[in-house]
PDB file of C-alpha atoms in Angstrom:
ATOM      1  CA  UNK C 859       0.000   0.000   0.000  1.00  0.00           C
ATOM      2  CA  UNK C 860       2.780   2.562   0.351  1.00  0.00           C
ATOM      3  CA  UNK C 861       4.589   1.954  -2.688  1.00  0.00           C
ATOM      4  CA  UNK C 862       1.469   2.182  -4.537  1.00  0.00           C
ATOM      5  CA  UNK C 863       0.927   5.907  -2.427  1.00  0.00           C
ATOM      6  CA  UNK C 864       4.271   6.639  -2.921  1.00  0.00           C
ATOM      7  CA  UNK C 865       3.988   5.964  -7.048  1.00  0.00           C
ATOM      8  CA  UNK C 866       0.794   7.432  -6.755  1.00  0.00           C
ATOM      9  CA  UNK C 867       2.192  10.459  -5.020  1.00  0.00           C
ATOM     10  CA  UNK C 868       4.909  10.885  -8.341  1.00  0.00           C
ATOM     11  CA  UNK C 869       2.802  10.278 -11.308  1.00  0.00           C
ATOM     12  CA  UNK C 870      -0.078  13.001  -9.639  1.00  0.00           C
ATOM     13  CA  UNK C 871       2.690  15.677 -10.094  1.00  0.00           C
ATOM     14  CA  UNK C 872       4.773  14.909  -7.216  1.00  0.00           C
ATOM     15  CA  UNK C 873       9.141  14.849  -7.304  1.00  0.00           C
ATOM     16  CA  UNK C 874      10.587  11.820  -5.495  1.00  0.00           C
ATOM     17  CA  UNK C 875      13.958  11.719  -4.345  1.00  0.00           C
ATOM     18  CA  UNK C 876      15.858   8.542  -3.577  1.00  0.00           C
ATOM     19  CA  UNK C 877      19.134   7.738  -2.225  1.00  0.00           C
ATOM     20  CA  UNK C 878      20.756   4.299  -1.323  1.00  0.00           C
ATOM     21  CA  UNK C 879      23.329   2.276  -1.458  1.00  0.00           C
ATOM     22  CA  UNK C 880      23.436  -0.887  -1.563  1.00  0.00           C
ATOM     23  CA  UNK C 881      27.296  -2.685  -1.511  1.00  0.00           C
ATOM     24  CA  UNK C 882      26.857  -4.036   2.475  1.00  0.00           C
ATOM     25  CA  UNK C 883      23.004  -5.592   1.408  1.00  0.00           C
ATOM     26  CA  UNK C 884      24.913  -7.651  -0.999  1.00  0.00           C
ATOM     27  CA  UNK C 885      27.738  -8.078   1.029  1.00  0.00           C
ATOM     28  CA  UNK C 886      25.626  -9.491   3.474  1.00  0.00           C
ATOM     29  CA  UNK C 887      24.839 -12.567   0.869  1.00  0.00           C
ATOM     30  CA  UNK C 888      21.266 -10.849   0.471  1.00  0.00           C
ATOM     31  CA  UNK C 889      19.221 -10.704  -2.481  1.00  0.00           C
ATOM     32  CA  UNK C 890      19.289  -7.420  -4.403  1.00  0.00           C
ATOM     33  CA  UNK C 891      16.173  -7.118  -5.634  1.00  0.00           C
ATOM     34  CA  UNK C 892      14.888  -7.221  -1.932  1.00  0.00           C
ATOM     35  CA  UNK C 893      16.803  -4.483  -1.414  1.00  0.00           C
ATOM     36  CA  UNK C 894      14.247  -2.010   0.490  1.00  0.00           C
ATOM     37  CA  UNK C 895      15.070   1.063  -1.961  1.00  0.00           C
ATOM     38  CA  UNK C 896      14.717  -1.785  -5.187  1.00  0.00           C
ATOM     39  CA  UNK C 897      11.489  -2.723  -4.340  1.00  0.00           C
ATOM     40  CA  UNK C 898      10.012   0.899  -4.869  1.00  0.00           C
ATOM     41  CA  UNK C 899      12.401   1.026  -7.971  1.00  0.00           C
ATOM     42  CA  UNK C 900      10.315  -2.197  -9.274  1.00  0.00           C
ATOM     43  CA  UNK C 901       7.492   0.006  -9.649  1.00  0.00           C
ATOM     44  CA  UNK C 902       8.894   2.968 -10.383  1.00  0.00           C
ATOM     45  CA  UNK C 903      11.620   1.582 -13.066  1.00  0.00           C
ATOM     46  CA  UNK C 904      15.117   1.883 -11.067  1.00  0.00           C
ATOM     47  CA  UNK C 905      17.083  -0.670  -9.583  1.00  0.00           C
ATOM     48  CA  UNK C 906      20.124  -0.096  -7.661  1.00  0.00           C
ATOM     49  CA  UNK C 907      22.642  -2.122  -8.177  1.00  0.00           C
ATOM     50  CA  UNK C 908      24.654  -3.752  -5.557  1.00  0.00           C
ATOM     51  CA  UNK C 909      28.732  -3.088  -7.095  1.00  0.00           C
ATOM     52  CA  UNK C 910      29.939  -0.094  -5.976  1.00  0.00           C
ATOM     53  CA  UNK C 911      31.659   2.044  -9.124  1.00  0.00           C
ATOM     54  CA  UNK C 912      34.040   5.072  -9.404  1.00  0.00           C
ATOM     55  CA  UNK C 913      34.430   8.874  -8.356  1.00  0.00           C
ATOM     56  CA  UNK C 914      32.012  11.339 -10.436  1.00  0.00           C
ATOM     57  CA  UNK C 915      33.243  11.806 -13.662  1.00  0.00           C
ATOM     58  CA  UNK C 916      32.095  14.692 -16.302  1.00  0.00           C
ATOM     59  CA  UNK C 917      29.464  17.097 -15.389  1.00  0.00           C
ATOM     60  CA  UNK C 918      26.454  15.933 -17.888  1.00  0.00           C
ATOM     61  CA  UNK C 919      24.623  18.561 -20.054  1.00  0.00           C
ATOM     62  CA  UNK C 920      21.326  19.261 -17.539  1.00  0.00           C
ATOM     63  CA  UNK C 921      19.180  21.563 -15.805  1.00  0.00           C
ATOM     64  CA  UNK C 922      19.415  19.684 -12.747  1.00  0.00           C
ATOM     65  CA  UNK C 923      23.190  21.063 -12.921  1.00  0.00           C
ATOM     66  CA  UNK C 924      22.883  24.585 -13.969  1.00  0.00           C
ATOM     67  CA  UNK C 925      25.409  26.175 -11.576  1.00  0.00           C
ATOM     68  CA  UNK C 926      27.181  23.065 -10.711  1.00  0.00           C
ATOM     69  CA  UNK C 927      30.967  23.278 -11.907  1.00  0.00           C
ATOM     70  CA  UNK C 928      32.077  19.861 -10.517  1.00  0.00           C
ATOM     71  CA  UNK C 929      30.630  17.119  -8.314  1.00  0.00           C
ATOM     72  CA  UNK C 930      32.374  16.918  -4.689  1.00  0.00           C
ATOM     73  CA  UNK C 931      33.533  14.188  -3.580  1.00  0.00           C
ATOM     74  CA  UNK C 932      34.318  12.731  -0.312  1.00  0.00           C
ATOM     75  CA  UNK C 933      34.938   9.387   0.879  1.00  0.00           C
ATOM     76  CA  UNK C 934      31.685   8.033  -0.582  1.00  0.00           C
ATOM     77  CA  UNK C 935      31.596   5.437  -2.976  1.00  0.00           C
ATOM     78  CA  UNK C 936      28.105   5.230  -5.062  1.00  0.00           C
ATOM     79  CA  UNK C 937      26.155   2.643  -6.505  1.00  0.00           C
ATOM     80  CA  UNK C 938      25.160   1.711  -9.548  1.00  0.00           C
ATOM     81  CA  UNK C 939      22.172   2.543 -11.374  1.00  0.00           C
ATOM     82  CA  UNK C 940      19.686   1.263 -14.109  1.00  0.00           C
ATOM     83  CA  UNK C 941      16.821   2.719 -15.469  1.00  0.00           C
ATOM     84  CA  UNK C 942      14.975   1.315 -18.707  1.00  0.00           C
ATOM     85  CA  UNK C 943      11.942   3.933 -18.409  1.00  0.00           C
ATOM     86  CA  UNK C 944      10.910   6.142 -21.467  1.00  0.00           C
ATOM     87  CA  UNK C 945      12.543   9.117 -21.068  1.00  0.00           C
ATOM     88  CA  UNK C 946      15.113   8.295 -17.924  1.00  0.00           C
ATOM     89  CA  UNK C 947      18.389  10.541 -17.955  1.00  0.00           C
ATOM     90  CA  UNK C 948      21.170   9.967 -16.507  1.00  0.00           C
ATOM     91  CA  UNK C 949      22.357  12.967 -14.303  1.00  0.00           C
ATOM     92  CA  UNK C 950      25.608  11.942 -12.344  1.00  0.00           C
ATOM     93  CA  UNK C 951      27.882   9.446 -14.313  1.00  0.00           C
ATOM     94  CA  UNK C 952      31.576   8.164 -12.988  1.00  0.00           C
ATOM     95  CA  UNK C 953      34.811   8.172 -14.469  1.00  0.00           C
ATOM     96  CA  UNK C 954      33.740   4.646 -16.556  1.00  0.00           C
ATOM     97  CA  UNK C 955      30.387   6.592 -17.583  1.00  0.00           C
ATOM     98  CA  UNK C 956      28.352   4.507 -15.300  1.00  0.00           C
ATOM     99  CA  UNK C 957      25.196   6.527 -13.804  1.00  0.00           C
ATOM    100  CA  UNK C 958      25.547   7.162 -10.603  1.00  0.00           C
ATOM    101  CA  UNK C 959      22.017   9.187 -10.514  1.00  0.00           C
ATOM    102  CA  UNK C 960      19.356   9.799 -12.781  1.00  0.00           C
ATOM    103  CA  UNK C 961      15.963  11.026 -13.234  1.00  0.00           C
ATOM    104  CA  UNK C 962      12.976   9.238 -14.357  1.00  0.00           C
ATOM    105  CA  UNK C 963       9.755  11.441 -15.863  1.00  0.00           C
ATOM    106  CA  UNK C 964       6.953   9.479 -14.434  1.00  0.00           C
ATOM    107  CA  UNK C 965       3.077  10.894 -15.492  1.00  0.00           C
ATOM    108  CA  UNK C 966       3.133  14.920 -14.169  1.00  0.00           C
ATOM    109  CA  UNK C 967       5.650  14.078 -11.638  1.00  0.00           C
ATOM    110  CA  UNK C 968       9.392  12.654 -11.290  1.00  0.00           C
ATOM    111  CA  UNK C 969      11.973  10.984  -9.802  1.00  0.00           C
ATOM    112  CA  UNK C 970      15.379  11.738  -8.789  1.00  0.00           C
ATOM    113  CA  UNK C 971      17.749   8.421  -7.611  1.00  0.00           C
ATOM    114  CA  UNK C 972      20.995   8.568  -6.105  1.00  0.00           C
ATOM    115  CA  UNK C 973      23.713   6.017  -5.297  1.00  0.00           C
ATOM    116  CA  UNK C 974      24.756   7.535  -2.349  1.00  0.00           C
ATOM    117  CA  UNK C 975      22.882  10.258  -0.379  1.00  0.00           C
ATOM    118  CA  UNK C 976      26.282  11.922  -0.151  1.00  0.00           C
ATOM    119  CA  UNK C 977      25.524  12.850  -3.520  1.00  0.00           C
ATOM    120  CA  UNK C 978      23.322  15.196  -2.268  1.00  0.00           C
ATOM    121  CA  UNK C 979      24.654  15.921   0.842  1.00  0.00           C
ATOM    122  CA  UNK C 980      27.892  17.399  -0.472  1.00  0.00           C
ATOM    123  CA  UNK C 981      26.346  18.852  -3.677  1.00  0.00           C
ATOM    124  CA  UNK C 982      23.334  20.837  -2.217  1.00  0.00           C
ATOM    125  CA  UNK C 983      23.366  22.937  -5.482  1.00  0.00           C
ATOM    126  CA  UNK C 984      21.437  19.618  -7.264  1.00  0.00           C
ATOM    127  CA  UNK C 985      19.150  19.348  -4.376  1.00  0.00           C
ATOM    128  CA  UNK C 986      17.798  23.126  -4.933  1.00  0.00           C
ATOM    129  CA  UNK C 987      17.678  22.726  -8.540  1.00  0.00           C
ATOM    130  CA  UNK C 988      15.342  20.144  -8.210  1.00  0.00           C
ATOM    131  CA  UNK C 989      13.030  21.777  -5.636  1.00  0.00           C
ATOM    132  CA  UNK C 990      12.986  24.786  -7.892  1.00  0.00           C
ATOM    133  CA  UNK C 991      11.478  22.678 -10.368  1.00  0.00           C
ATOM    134  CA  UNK C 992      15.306  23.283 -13.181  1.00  0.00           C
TER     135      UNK C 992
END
């Protein structure tokens, strides 16, 4: 019932944003896909994938960036991940060009995923460019 309020929420206009990662659920020999953050992502179209990959590479061409110069970086390490919606961009890649986050168009409203909520943390710029609605 709440992942059906929740995708509900998002395709009535609302903006969704998701962070996880997901390297110690697999390390822990457990399955991905019941991975807490995957099993909204089944119904949304995301999955977060347990491997962790590399340090933010390029800044992509997007509004969700406009003002960003470069992506900091901590000692976080993301996850991967996968979106096969109509219409998903990838907003965050690493060095190897794997996404790292992304944003899914979903009826009037949206979602934002994250492999790491230091991605927002330390990047707060994103964060208010998707509140102002960029």
């Amino acid at each position: 019932d709440e992942i059906k309020a929740i995708k509900a929420f998002v395709e009535d206009g609302g903006t969704l944003i998701c962070a996880g990662q997901a390297w110690a659920w697999v390390g822990d020999k457990k399955d991905i896909a019941k991975y807490p953050l995957n099993e909204l992502g089944e119904k949304l179209g995301f999955a977060i994938i347990g491997q962790n990959i590399g340090k933010p590479g390029p800044i992509e061409s997007s509004s969700f960036l406009l003002g960003v110069n470069s992506i900091n970086h901590t000692d976080w390490w993301p996850s991967m991940i996968e979106s096969d919606m109509p219409g998903s961009q990838v907003i965050i890649r690493d060095e190897s060009m794997r996404a790292m986050a992304i944003y899914i168009p979903s009826g009037k409203g949206r979602t934002f995923v994250f492999g790491h909520a230091a991605l927002v943390r330390d990047n707060p710029q994103i964060l208010m460019n998707i509140l102002n609605g960029q």
